[in-house]
XYZ file of C-alpha atoms in Angstrom:
742
model
C -35.367 71.959 20.500
C -38.107 69.093 19.965
C -38.403 68.996 16.458
C -34.458 69.271 16.534
C -34.456 65.451 18.164
C -37.499 64.604 16.302
C -35.440 65.161 13.136
C -32.091 64.225 14.127
C -33.260 60.542 14.653
C -35.412 60.741 12.105
C -32.423 61.527 10.058
C -30.321 58.173 11.847
C -32.470 56.321 11.354
C -32.810 56.686 7.927
C -28.593 57.249 7.123
C -28.490 53.432 9.619
C -26.042 50.763 8.231
C -29.060 48.273 8.755
C -31.878 47.712 8.757
C -33.944 49.452 11.136
C -38.164 49.258 10.902
C -40.594 50.343 13.022
C -43.764 47.619 13.434
C -47.174 47.261 14.752
C -49.130 44.827 17.677
C -50.321 43.008 14.843
C -46.778 42.465 12.290
C -47.415 45.682 9.724
C -44.919 47.509 8.638
C -44.951 51.801 9.766
C -42.144 52.763 8.717
C -39.068 51.243 7.335
C -35.593 52.882 6.248
C -33.724 52.391 3.436
C -30.950 49.863 4.025
C -34.492 47.656 5.142
C -35.686 48.078 1.838
C -32.482 47.120 0.107
C -31.641 43.995 2.231
C -35.494 42.477 2.051
C -35.141 43.608 -2.080
C -38.245 45.324 -1.913
C -39.712 49.093 -1.501
C -40.785 51.790 1.138
C -44.545 51.627 -0.381
C -44.298 47.149 -0.291
C -43.420 47.305 2.870
C -45.604 49.852 4.511
C -48.375 48.764 2.191
C -49.124 44.838 3.273
C -46.453 43.210 3.874
C -45.631 42.343 7.168
C -42.909 40.113 8.788
C -44.878 36.518 8.118
C -44.872 37.738 4.092
C -41.537 37.550 4.120
C -40.335 34.606 5.935
C -39.755 30.775 4.470
C -42.396 29.063 5.615
C -40.462 26.903 7.663
C -39.811 29.524 9.582
C -43.368 31.659 10.033
C -44.931 29.233 12.180
C -41.787 29.927 15.223
C -41.490 33.427 14.716
C -44.388 34.590 14.730
C -44.709 32.869 17.952
C -42.342 34.752 19.445
C -43.442 37.291 17.350
C -47.365 37.022 19.583
C -45.210 37.175 22.812
C -43.668 40.531 21.991
C -46.775 42.260 21.474
C -48.630 41.029 24.004
C -46.127 42.040 26.762
C -44.773 38.671 27.325
C -40.866 39.321 26.631
C -39.324 43.147 25.757
C -37.112 41.859 23.261
C -35.456 38.757 21.592
C -32.379 37.760 18.764
C -32.535 35.508 16.270
C -30.499 35.034 13.018
C -33.520 34.596 10.891
C -34.131 33.639 6.763
C -36.447 35.812 4.627
C -37.344 36.167 0.877
C -35.529 37.809 -1.835
C -37.303 39.002 -4.532
C -35.175 37.276 -6.421
C -36.059 33.655 -5.472
C -32.708 33.480 -2.620
C -32.632 33.786 0.830
C -31.199 36.359 2.419
C -30.238 36.077 5.879
C -30.369 38.410 8.839
C -28.832 38.535 12.239
C -33.269 40.283 13.877
C -33.331 42.628 17.151
C -36.628 42.553 18.064
C -37.742 45.371 20.799
C -41.013 46.425 22.616
C -41.659 49.930 23.369
C -44.224 50.671 26.198
C -47.326 53.778 26.316
C -46.593 56.102 29.483
C -48.971 53.394 31.310
C -46.585 50.292 30.841
C -48.808 48.935 28.024
C -47.196 47.628 24.268
C -47.664 50.208 21.717
C -44.561 49.185 18.726
C -41.670 46.930 18.180
C -38.930 48.720 16.951
C -36.766 46.377 14.077
C -32.441 46.113 13.555
C -32.093 44.176 10.637
C -28.331 42.995 10.104
C -27.441 41.233 6.442
C -25.559 38.402 7.295
C -25.892 36.811 4.239
C -22.205 36.147 3.551
C -20.882 35.124 6.492
C -24.249 32.404 6.626
C -22.374 31.375 3.592
C -18.690 31.631 4.345
C -20.166 29.197 8.140
C -22.234 26.871 5.540
C -18.929 27.078 3.026
C -16.314 26.203 6.092
C -18.772 23.114 8.073
C -19.376 22.133 3.850
C -15.822 21.477 4.087
C -14.610 20.197 7.104
C -17.254 17.899 6.752
C -15.372 17.266 3.053
C -12.694 16.736 5.142
C -13.671 14.420 7.437
C -15.465 12.513 4.874
C -12.081 12.201 2.763
C -9.775 10.965 6.263
C -12.080 8.291 6.851
C -11.940 7.434 2.684
C -8.489 7.989 3.108
C -7.886 4.964 6.299
C -10.863 2.876 4.664
C -9.103 2.682 1.030
C -5.164 1.405 3.223
C -7.666 -1.189 4.712
C -9.857 -2.710 2.946
C -9.684 -5.632 0.611
C -12.620 -5.485 -1.064
C -12.963 -2.861 -3.446
C -16.851 -2.526 -3.500
C -17.367 -2.018 0.318
C -15.361 1.306 -0.352
C -16.248 2.003 -3.797
C -19.508 1.799 -1.239
C -18.921 3.616 1.216
C -17.186 6.191 -1.361
C -20.997 7.417 -3.163
C -22.432 7.846 0.390
C -20.588 10.027 1.179
C -21.334 12.256 -1.589
C -24.799 12.306 -1.192
C -24.052 13.115 2.327
C -22.249 15.628 2.057
C -22.725 17.904 -1.083
C -26.548 17.631 -1.282
C -27.517 15.286 -4.780
C -29.908 12.780 -5.576
C -27.241 10.096 -6.070
C -24.100 8.870 -6.427
C -22.827 6.709 -8.676
C -19.125 4.208 -9.483
C -19.307 2.906 -13.171
C -15.498 0.924 -14.169
C -15.025 0.711 -17.941
C -15.242 -2.771 -19.051
C -12.089 -5.308 -19.469
C -12.174 -5.283 -23.484
C -12.844 -1.387 -23.046
C -16.457 -2.460 -24.665
C -18.373 -0.401 -22.500
C -19.126 0.869 -18.483
C -20.597 -1.579 -16.829
C -22.084 -0.067 -12.249
C -20.326 -0.854 -9.746
C -22.046 0.538 -6.780
C -24.579 3.564 -6.264
C -26.263 5.393 -3.731
C -29.282 7.511 -3.953
C -30.306 10.050 -0.900
C -33.659 8.776 -0.114
C -31.752 5.069 0.483
C -30.107 3.939 2.977
C -28.930 1.074 0.699
C -26.660 -0.038 -2.605
C -28.415 1.372 -5.505
C -28.655 -0.632 -8.377
C -30.860 2.400 -9.776
C -28.472 4.502 -9.267
C -26.164 4.500 -11.372
C -24.304 6.505 -13.476
C -25.043 6.892 -17.231
C -23.714 5.399 -19.775
C -22.679 8.267 -22.444
C -21.701 10.721 -19.871
C -19.113 8.145 -18.747
C -17.691 7.468 -22.253
C -17.937 11.073 -22.828
C -16.054 11.461 -19.478
C -13.783 8.716 -20.128
C -12.808 9.891 -24.199
C -11.693 13.279 -22.704
C -9.893 11.671 -19.933
C -10.952 15.439 -18.043
C -14.441 16.101 -14.831
C -17.009 17.054 -17.430
C -20.377 19.518 -15.495
C -23.149 18.995 -16.736
C -25.445 22.464 -15.035
C -28.746 21.607 -17.169
C -28.842 18.807 -19.272
C -32.031 20.772 -21.899
C -29.231 23.030 -22.509
C -26.388 20.513 -22.666
C -25.091 19.636 -26.543
C -21.668 17.638 -25.769
C -23.294 14.095 -25.738
C -27.000 12.896 -25.692
C -28.662 12.791 -22.529
C -31.668 11.753 -23.136
C -31.125 9.061 -20.751
C -30.571 11.204 -18.335
C -33.763 13.069 -18.866
C -35.946 10.369 -18.893
C -34.625 9.482 -15.903
C -35.728 13.000 -14.502
C -32.064 14.672 -13.804
C -30.975 17.802 -14.359
C -27.431 18.499 -13.423
C -24.553 16.403 -12.701
C -20.507 15.904 -12.119
C -18.538 13.049 -13.993
C -14.901 12.291 -13.193
C -11.631 10.178 -14.618
C -10.947 7.320 -11.815
C -6.817 6.321 -12.383
C -6.676 2.065 -12.609
C -3.515 0.645 -13.179
C -0.685 1.755 -15.475
C -1.225 5.292 -15.021
C -4.986 3.596 -17.753
C -8.519 3.687 -16.754
C -10.491 2.618 -14.274
C -13.661 4.318 -13.967
C -15.825 7.460 -13.596
C -17.435 8.465 -9.999
C -19.675 11.380 -10.388
C -23.118 12.235 -8.815
C -26.302 13.333 -10.247
C -29.017 15.774 -9.046
C -32.538 17.041 -10.370
C -32.706 20.511 -10.993
C -30.006 22.562 -12.868
C -27.068 23.376 -10.764
C -24.104 25.662 -10.981
C -21.490 23.225 -9.098
C -18.775 25.125 -7.720
C -15.262 24.709 -6.911
C -15.706 22.609 -3.285
C -18.277 20.473 -4.835
C -15.557 19.201 -7.931
C -12.407 19.643 -5.281
C -14.306 16.705 -3.131
C -15.364 15.075 -5.927
C -11.945 14.455 -7.207
C -10.304 14.024 -4.322
C -12.484 11.584 -3.810
C -12.060 9.977 -7.079
C -8.279 9.733 -6.330
C -8.590 7.911 -2.651
C -10.583 5.150 -5.300
C -7.721 5.782 -7.083
C -5.122 4.921 -4.878
C -7.199 2.321 -3.573
C -7.923 0.472 -6.731
C -3.380 0.731 -7.878
C -3.309 -0.115 -4.000
C -5.322 -3.147 -4.686
C -3.251 -4.238 -8.282
C 0.038 -4.203 -6.179
C -1.205 -5.964 -3.306
C -2.762 -8.812 -5.840
C 1.693 -8.396 -7.689
C 2.446 -9.080 -4.180
C 1.293 -11.880 -3.679
C 1.909 -13.033 -7.121
C 4.825 -12.197 -6.562
C 5.964 -13.885 -3.067
C 4.148 -17.630 -4.623
C 6.200 -16.791 -7.566
C 9.770 -16.900 -9.477
C 9.814 -13.453 -10.461
C 12.220 -14.460 -13.522
C 10.355 -17.745 -15.269
C 6.380 -16.435 -13.392
C 6.848 -20.438 -11.589
C 5.763 -21.198 -9.101
C 7.765 -20.164 -6.469
C 10.029 -22.903 -3.199
C 6.969 -22.004 -0.882
C 4.119 -22.617 -3.690
C 5.578 -26.211 -4.370
C 5.578 -26.588 -0.498
C 2.041 -25.714 -0.172
C 0.444 -28.498 -2.699
C 3.600 -31.236 -1.780
C 1.738 -30.915 1.126
C -1.789 -31.487 -0.277
C -0.812 -33.884 -2.131
C 1.101 -36.157 0.664
C -2.564 -35.740 2.789
C -3.645 -37.545 -0.404
C -1.797 -39.435 -1.156
C -2.583 -41.054 2.700
C -5.554 -41.702 1.634
C -5.531 -42.491 -2.313
C -3.672 -45.800 -3.809
C -1.844 -44.288 -5.951
C 1.786 -43.598 -6.084
C 3.489 -39.193 -5.935
C 6.605 -38.182 -7.437
C 9.285 -34.762 -6.325
C 11.549 -34.817 -9.760
C 14.288 -32.206 -8.772
C 15.882 -30.677 -12.040
C 19.545 -29.271 -11.961
C 20.078 -27.193 -15.288
C 23.696 -28.814 -15.275
C 26.515 -26.463 -16.004
C 24.048 -23.341 -15.970
C 27.731 -22.006 -13.962
C 29.854 -22.229 -16.574
C 26.699 -20.612 -19.375
C 26.992 -17.278 -17.075
C 30.376 -16.467 -17.114
C 31.216 -17.716 -20.552
C 28.093 -15.845 -22.657
C 26.078 -14.054 -19.532
C 24.042 -13.281 -17.150
C 21.580 -12.399 -19.736
C 22.009 -15.505 -21.321
C 21.694 -18.398 -18.434
C 18.092 -15.781 -17.630
C 17.055 -16.403 -21.226
C 17.403 -19.891 -21.551
C 15.629 -20.292 -17.443
C 12.905 -18.157 -19.240
C 12.955 -20.178 -22.690
C 13.194 -23.958 -20.454
C 10.034 -22.939 -18.251
C 6.952 -23.549 -21.082
C 9.096 -25.935 -22.522
C 9.403 -28.059 -18.891
C 5.419 -27.428 -18.600
C 4.852 -28.608 -22.131
C 6.507 -32.341 -21.314
C 4.194 -32.514 -18.628
C 0.257 -34.363 -17.934
C -1.889 -30.974 -17.612
C -2.132 -31.537 -13.336
C 1.178 -31.352 -12.235
C 3.118 -28.771 -10.525
C 6.702 -27.103 -12.457
C 8.391 -24.677 -10.254
C 11.736 -22.886 -10.488
C 13.564 -22.945 -6.440
C 16.330 -20.792 -7.378
C 19.376 -20.681 -9.438
C 19.452 -23.480 -12.263
C 16.541 -25.559 -10.024
C 13.652 -26.391 -11.106
C 11.037 -29.190 -9.170
C 7.845 -30.978 -10.415
C 5.655 -32.457 -8.397
C 3.329 -35.606 -9.955
C 0.998 -36.843 -8.494
C -1.841 -40.281 -9.583
C 0.250 -42.165 -10.849
C -0.485 -45.675 -11.298
C 2.970 -47.079 -11.520
C 6.559 -46.269 -10.412
C 7.925 -46.390 -13.582
C 5.512 -43.542 -14.930
C 7.748 -41.032 -13.051
C 11.062 -42.469 -15.078
C 8.896 -41.433 -17.902
C 8.137 -38.187 -16.817
C 12.072 -37.810 -16.020
C 12.794 -38.822 -19.984
C 9.996 -36.207 -21.217
C 11.651 -33.249 -19.130
C 15.373 -33.813 -20.289
C 14.160 -34.298 -23.712
C 12.493 -30.403 -23.072
C 16.015 -29.710 -22.032
C 18.133 -30.945 -25.234
C 15.788 -28.684 -27.298
C 15.915 -25.768 -25.942
C 19.177 -24.249 -27.603
C 20.744 -21.380 -25.895
C 20.399 -18.053 -28.368
C 23.833 -16.792 -29.725
C 25.501 -19.389 -27.981
C 27.395 -20.714 -31.419
C 24.588 -24.506 -30.988
C 25.272 -24.731 -27.179
C 23.024 -27.479 -26.447
C 22.209 -28.188 -22.230
C 21.807 -29.968 -20.535
C 20.178 -31.990 -17.163
C 20.015 -33.859 -14.423
C 17.198 -35.049 -12.466
C 16.175 -36.500 -9.057
C 13.545 -38.224 -8.123
C 11.455 -39.153 -4.886
C 8.310 -41.349 -4.883
C 6.577 -41.543 -2.546
C 3.371 -44.474 -1.735
C 0.450 -45.398 -1.125
C -0.541 -44.955 1.860
C 3.268 -44.011 3.458
C 2.849 -41.135 5.869
C 5.871 -37.756 4.239
C 6.947 -34.951 5.636
C 7.878 -32.084 2.551
C 10.743 -31.333 3.642
C 11.653 -34.118 2.763
C 10.647 -35.148 0.129
C 12.220 -32.764 -1.626
C 15.547 -32.695 -0.305
C 15.552 -37.044 -0.594
C 15.146 -35.292 -4.952
C 17.039 -33.455 -4.443
C 19.937 -35.995 -2.771
C 18.422 -38.193 -6.180
C 19.749 -35.080 -8.619
C 23.162 -34.962 -6.528
C 24.166 -38.839 -7.599
C 22.961 -38.033 -11.539
C 25.380 -35.186 -11.960
C 27.802 -37.813 -10.051
C 26.504 -40.311 -12.529
C 27.769 -37.953 -15.854
C 24.901 -35.193 -16.160
C 21.703 -36.006 -18.049
C 20.363 -38.476 -16.742
C 17.454 -38.845 -13.753
C 18.212 -40.949 -10.574
C 15.092 -42.210 -8.726
C 16.174 -42.297 -4.413
C 16.602 -45.043 -2.681
C 17.783 -46.142 1.670
C 21.188 -45.777 -0.635
C 21.326 -41.847 -0.481
C 20.098 -41.588 2.526
C 24.001 -42.120 3.820
C 24.516 -38.811 2.265
C 22.394 -36.963 4.598
C 25.043 -38.510 6.910
C 26.786 -35.140 5.421
C 24.389 -32.525 6.796
C 24.609 -34.023 10.500
C 28.280 -34.359 10.565
C 28.347 -30.693 8.705
C 25.964 -29.563 11.729
C 28.678 -30.924 14.537
C 31.115 -28.703 13.343
C 28.897 -25.661 12.677
C 27.697 -26.362 16.469
C 30.921 -26.844 17.538
C 31.832 -23.464 15.068
C 29.344 -21.205 17.159
C 30.716 -23.061 20.758
C 34.720 -22.166 20.056
C 34.299 -18.812 17.901
C 34.887 -19.819 15.232
C 32.910 -17.609 12.557
C 33.300 -14.196 11.777
C 31.579 -10.973 10.219
C 31.439 -9.500 6.936
C 29.831 -5.482 6.979
C 28.095 -4.321 3.392
C 27.772 -1.085 2.929
C 24.518 0.958 2.546
C 24.044 3.205 0.287
C 22.121 6.389 0.428
C 20.702 8.213 -2.622
C 20.803 11.164 -1.339
C 23.182 11.939 -0.096
C 25.466 10.056 -1.725
C 27.570 8.233 0.258
C 27.453 6.013 1.746
C 25.538 5.334 5.889
C 25.556 2.438 7.199
C 25.974 -1.775 7.210
C 24.931 -4.529 6.858
C 26.587 -7.565 9.486
C 26.956 -10.580 7.528
C 28.080 -14.094 8.915
C 30.486 -16.260 7.131
C 32.175 -19.730 8.241
C 35.407 -21.065 7.019
C 35.398 -24.725 7.893
C 38.842 -25.618 8.265
C 38.607 -29.005 6.379
C 35.210 -27.871 3.690
C 36.759 -24.068 3.233
C 34.627 -21.494 2.416
C 30.412 -22.586 3.334
C 28.301 -20.448 2.273
C 25.614 -19.313 4.200
C 23.131 -20.329 2.357
C 24.059 -23.263 3.259
C 24.737 -23.997 7.179
C 22.148 -21.112 8.750
C 19.739 -23.593 6.950
C 21.317 -26.309 9.181
C 21.436 -23.510 11.998
C 17.503 -22.849 12.117
C 16.674 -26.661 11.686
C 18.525 -27.681 14.479
C 18.174 -24.940 17.048
C 21.315 -23.388 16.416
C 20.045 -20.557 15.076
C 19.612 -18.591 18.192
C 23.153 -18.937 19.451
C 24.497 -18.013 16.328
C 21.647 -15.129 16.427
C 23.097 -13.468 19.411
C 26.808 -13.789 18.368
C 26.027 -11.677 15.394
C 24.560 -9.201 16.874
C 27.352 -8.339 19.844
C 29.660 -8.988 17.665
C 28.515 -5.884 15.577
C 28.130 -4.013 18.570
C 31.952 -4.654 19.363
C 33.141 -3.507 15.826
C 30.567 -0.428 15.592
C 31.953 -0.050 19.197
C 35.893 -0.435 17.747
C 35.898 1.688 15.284
C 34.263 5.012 17.316
C 37.025 4.158 19.781
C 39.641 4.795 16.989
C 37.591 7.673 15.599
C 36.418 6.614 12.448
C 33.314 7.515 11.055
C 32.107 4.433 10.240
C 31.072 4.317 14.202
C 28.812 7.131 13.762
C 27.296 5.105 10.806
C 24.391 2.689 11.625
C 24.420 -1.555 11.816
C 22.314 -3.647 10.792
C 21.639 -6.889 11.780
C 19.510 -9.989 10.803
C 17.099 -10.780 13.849
C 15.946 -15.087 13.325
C 12.323 -16.173 13.864
C 13.869 -18.366 17.028
C 15.309 -15.327 17.873
C 11.776 -13.504 17.917
C 9.923 -15.761 19.518
C 11.914 -15.411 22.225
C 10.191 -12.851 25.289
C 13.270 -11.819 26.523
C 15.097 -9.918 22.999
C 14.570 -6.582 23.495
C 15.976 -6.771 27.394
C 19.192 -8.499 25.705
C 19.164 -6.267 23.135
C 19.213 -3.003 25.343
C 21.376 -4.953 27.535
C 24.066 -5.187 24.533
C 23.200 -1.900 23.854
C 23.804 -0.535 27.381
C 27.103 -2.142 28.247
C 29.107 -0.603 24.582
C 27.668 2.860 25.600
C 25.977 2.370 22.011
C 23.039 4.024 20.967
C 20.060 2.273 20.850
C 19.018 4.832 17.461
C 22.554 3.582 16.066
C 20.710 0.454 15.594
C 19.292 -1.391 12.602
C 16.748 -5.007 13.645
C 16.122 -6.364 10.185
C 12.930 -8.938 10.346
C 11.169 -10.887 7.747
C 7.312 -11.390 7.446
C 7.314 -15.208 9.006
C 9.527 -14.609 11.741
C 7.686 -11.977 13.225
C 4.563 -14.887 12.006
C 6.184 -17.152 14.513
C 4.903 -16.273 17.475
C 2.916 -12.597 16.749
C 2.145 -11.889 19.865
C 5.686 -11.652 21.244
C 7.417 -11.098 18.569
C 5.096 -7.918 18.312
C 5.678 -6.606 22.073
C 9.041 -7.347 22.130
C 9.608 -4.892 18.662
C 7.198 -1.987 19.597
C 9.194 -2.122 23.422
C 12.713 -1.928 20.344
C 11.624 1.147 18.838
C 9.721 2.628 21.643
C 13.570 2.907 22.854
C 15.055 4.188 19.684
C 16.203 1.190 17.961
C 15.233 0.911 13.889
C 13.108 -1.774 13.137
C 13.721 -2.518 8.834
C 11.239 -5.656 7.240
C 13.716 -7.161 5.726
C 12.592 -9.376 2.376
C 9.210 -7.045 2.185
C 6.876 -8.421 -0.669
C 7.676 -12.320 0.371
C 5.652 -12.824 2.742
C 2.050 -13.188 2.170
C 0.371 -10.329 4.199
C 3.213 -7.807 3.908
C 0.722 -4.392 4.047
C -1.038 -5.808 7.188
C 1.988 -6.198 8.792
C 2.750 -2.461 8.100
C 0.285 -1.640 9.994
C 1.132 -3.349 13.523
C 4.257 -3.181 13.128
C 6.636 0.139 14.494
C 7.969 0.597 10.905
C 11.050 2.129 9.265
C 12.962 1.065 7.241
C 11.623 -1.703 4.174
C 14.002 -3.478 2.597
C 12.975 -4.776 -0.951
C 13.325 -8.307 -1.918
C 15.655 -9.062 -3.988
C 13.624 -10.688 -5.984
C 12.527 -7.604 -8.025
C 15.036 -6.070 -8.143
C 16.108 -8.147 -10.783
C 13.281 -8.874 -12.129
C 12.928 -4.424 -12.870
C 14.429 -4.244 -16.723
C 11.815 -7.449 -18.349
C 9.082 -6.557 -15.408
C 6.665 -4.344 -15.769
C 4.449 -5.310 -13.162
C 7.945 -4.930 -10.837
C 8.417 -2.056 -11.645
C 4.550 -0.668 -10.497
C 5.246 -2.341 -7.377
C 8.425 -1.212 -6.633
C 6.830 2.460 -7.316
C 3.923 1.705 -5.432
C 5.937 0.583 -2.330
C 8.401 3.395 -2.908
C 4.998 6.219 -3.031
C 2.979 4.434 0.113
C 5.934 4.018 2.215
C 6.879 8.057 1.939
C 2.839 8.357 3.165
C 3.462 5.843 5.530
C 7.241 7.433 7.039
C 9.296 5.061 6.291
C 12.460 4.215 3.826
C 13.186 1.864 1.298
C 16.752 -0.163 0.771
C 16.474 -1.907 -3.039
C 18.872 -5.560 -2.079
C 20.491 -7.536 -4.543
C 21.244 -4.397 -6.900
C 23.913 -5.586 -8.894
C 24.047 -3.310 -12.155
C 23.877 0.991 -12.759
C 21.094 -0.326 -14.615
C 18.976 -1.738 -11.705
C 20.652 1.534 -9.876
C 19.471 4.054 -11.805
C 15.914 2.161 -11.791
C 15.039 2.000 -8.168
C 16.669 5.697 -7.674
C 13.836 7.135 -9.831
C 11.597 4.917 -8.691
C 11.996 6.773 -5.215
C 13.994 4.482 -3.167
C 15.885 5.803 -1.038
C 18.840 3.028 -0.246
C 20.689 1.391 -2.086
C 22.399 -2.074 -1.347
C 24.087 -4.762 -3.103
C 27.672 -5.892 -5.952
C 27.681 -2.520 -7.477
C 28.643 -0.283 -4.799
C 30.516 -3.278 -2.810
C 30.640 -6.629 -2.180
C 30.297 -7.232 1.882
C 34.636 -6.476 3.506
C 35.834 -7.540 6.354
C 36.242 -5.085 9.676
C 40.380 -4.038 8.535
C 38.756 -3.285 4.992
C 35.886 -1.585 5.772
C 37.355 2.228 5.860
C 39.227 2.052 2.988
C 35.669 0.428 1.237
C 34.012 3.235 2.761
C 36.804 5.724 1.423
C 36.614 4.748 -2.200
C 32.817 4.425 -3.191
C 32.535 7.979 -1.339
C 34.515 9.055 -3.835
C 33.055 7.018 -6.761
C 29.266 8.344 -5.501
C 30.126 11.792 -5.471
C 32.795 11.886 -8.300
C 31.715 11.318 -11.396
C 28.337 9.788 -10.605
C 29.205 5.963 -11.529
C 29.543 3.709 -9.404
C 32.295 0.423 -9.308
C 31.696 -2.910 -7.676
C 34.626 -2.623 -4.992
């Protein structure tokens, strides 16, 4: 009976699915089963003759293991369990869940130890891989966030290469940039595993980088000693044996450079390593393109998209500086306001393309007629302004005007039957020591230009005190506007907004119009600036909001589908700077029984920046209540991307300047694509404004814009004409796919 029990025990010991061993108190193996031999990669004879626990343990683990075993052998503890590492004869590491239990003799003293070893190498590898992936994902999240906000690319590059050395256990990582002339590469940033700072020594190997750029895909070097695709002498000289490089994209799908990493020993980089490095390269690619897009936005915000000349904002900024200098210096400053004569006739008879081409041709010709220090700007339409500083005499401004008029006359319109354009120029002068306001000086030059037109065109006029009488007309118009607001003589028209995906109208923008009883139709571009300058914009904006909501309620009560469509209304900087605006808007909605999510308020970045603290608080309150917020004229402000992070926005409305220049500017196309990609990531919708041609509509839709607005689809219509206009437009959109002006 006893022998049978022993046989069963021996059989169970030998056939156990886990490694089993009997170990003497000196640490020597006394008996082992087949599984423990398999796990440790050693024969029974090796384990039983000369190989103890200390011999198969990793050196770093021997000390801790020995102390625990000694406590067990001394009878101080009865058992312990640990996950331990063991050395396999092939050089690999085996992880084992180890249990050692003390067996005592009849007197209770230590006799021997029974050990159990379960191979958990695969499990530990999976856990380590999961931990590594989690660390990689965390690092990617941090880098992605940094890539959205960091303006200094080298700082992002430094954080990126440091993350690679921290996460992937490589000796060094680096980023190299393709030189602008495509002749070689240059160092951008590097990180060394034993150097906390930026390390220029951690540069990528140039031969490796150039090969990667030529191939256009990742290049893995597992062992430099066997690499034959490109010269590796540079790697070998630096003691580097393995590495990976991946391309980083730049602007317009052109390469920016290469991101890479190296180790000092041969290494077979796994799929996780490659995926992480590629993901980091993608983050850098997105950052390169974002920074380029921001640079383009800054340029667009201060330059005219058609001619690439400075715009009004940049001109006024330079004029303010010039006037400040003029107060200290003994020189004259002149502003010349140039308007092309009969430009509307050119557009009407030869087409807008001919008009645009004339403006593009004029820009360099006018520049050639000026001094290098002068500023030529396009204000709008066919209007240009020129700032001339440091004039010694008043007559110099007249000589400049003569050269400009000659330059216009010498700019024939292409395919225009030898049509020779002319221009009228107004000149406003600021003398030495004079205190003047930039807007006033530009306005005076504008007044003088209109006097030149009335004098027969193709001429110039100097502004004088007699011309100030013309400003009286502006005062009269302002007074008439004040009375028109008080008497309710203004009206709203409504322009449909088309949803591309649904191929139908889903929203309206309310636009204010004024028909003067004596002067006829006054364009918004004329009376809205007057309202802003003379404190009327608050009352005007409040009336527009309430009237737009009233109209939506009327459509809703009439059972029209228009009553369920979103209604947009513009909010001025004056309104947005008043803390009570949110309560007024929500109160107006409640009075009419309208849901807040059916209203969209359109604000501009300049309006927000008038009083940022109040504006942000107001918009956050409205956003929480459900009112949707749109950033209008996106791309005109100098820090629009900052607004995207700080404001509770739902919609971006692309400035019409981008749309106009899509056909002629690759930069505008790239910016629109970048904006739509960014908006999609941030959860915004994008509206393209000012669409006038089918080509523009097709391009903005292809670039990812969600909605479109402009004369291509419909002009602003009166309330009673809106239902029919929407029906016709919906039919056109859902019919043969072609749109037409309504």
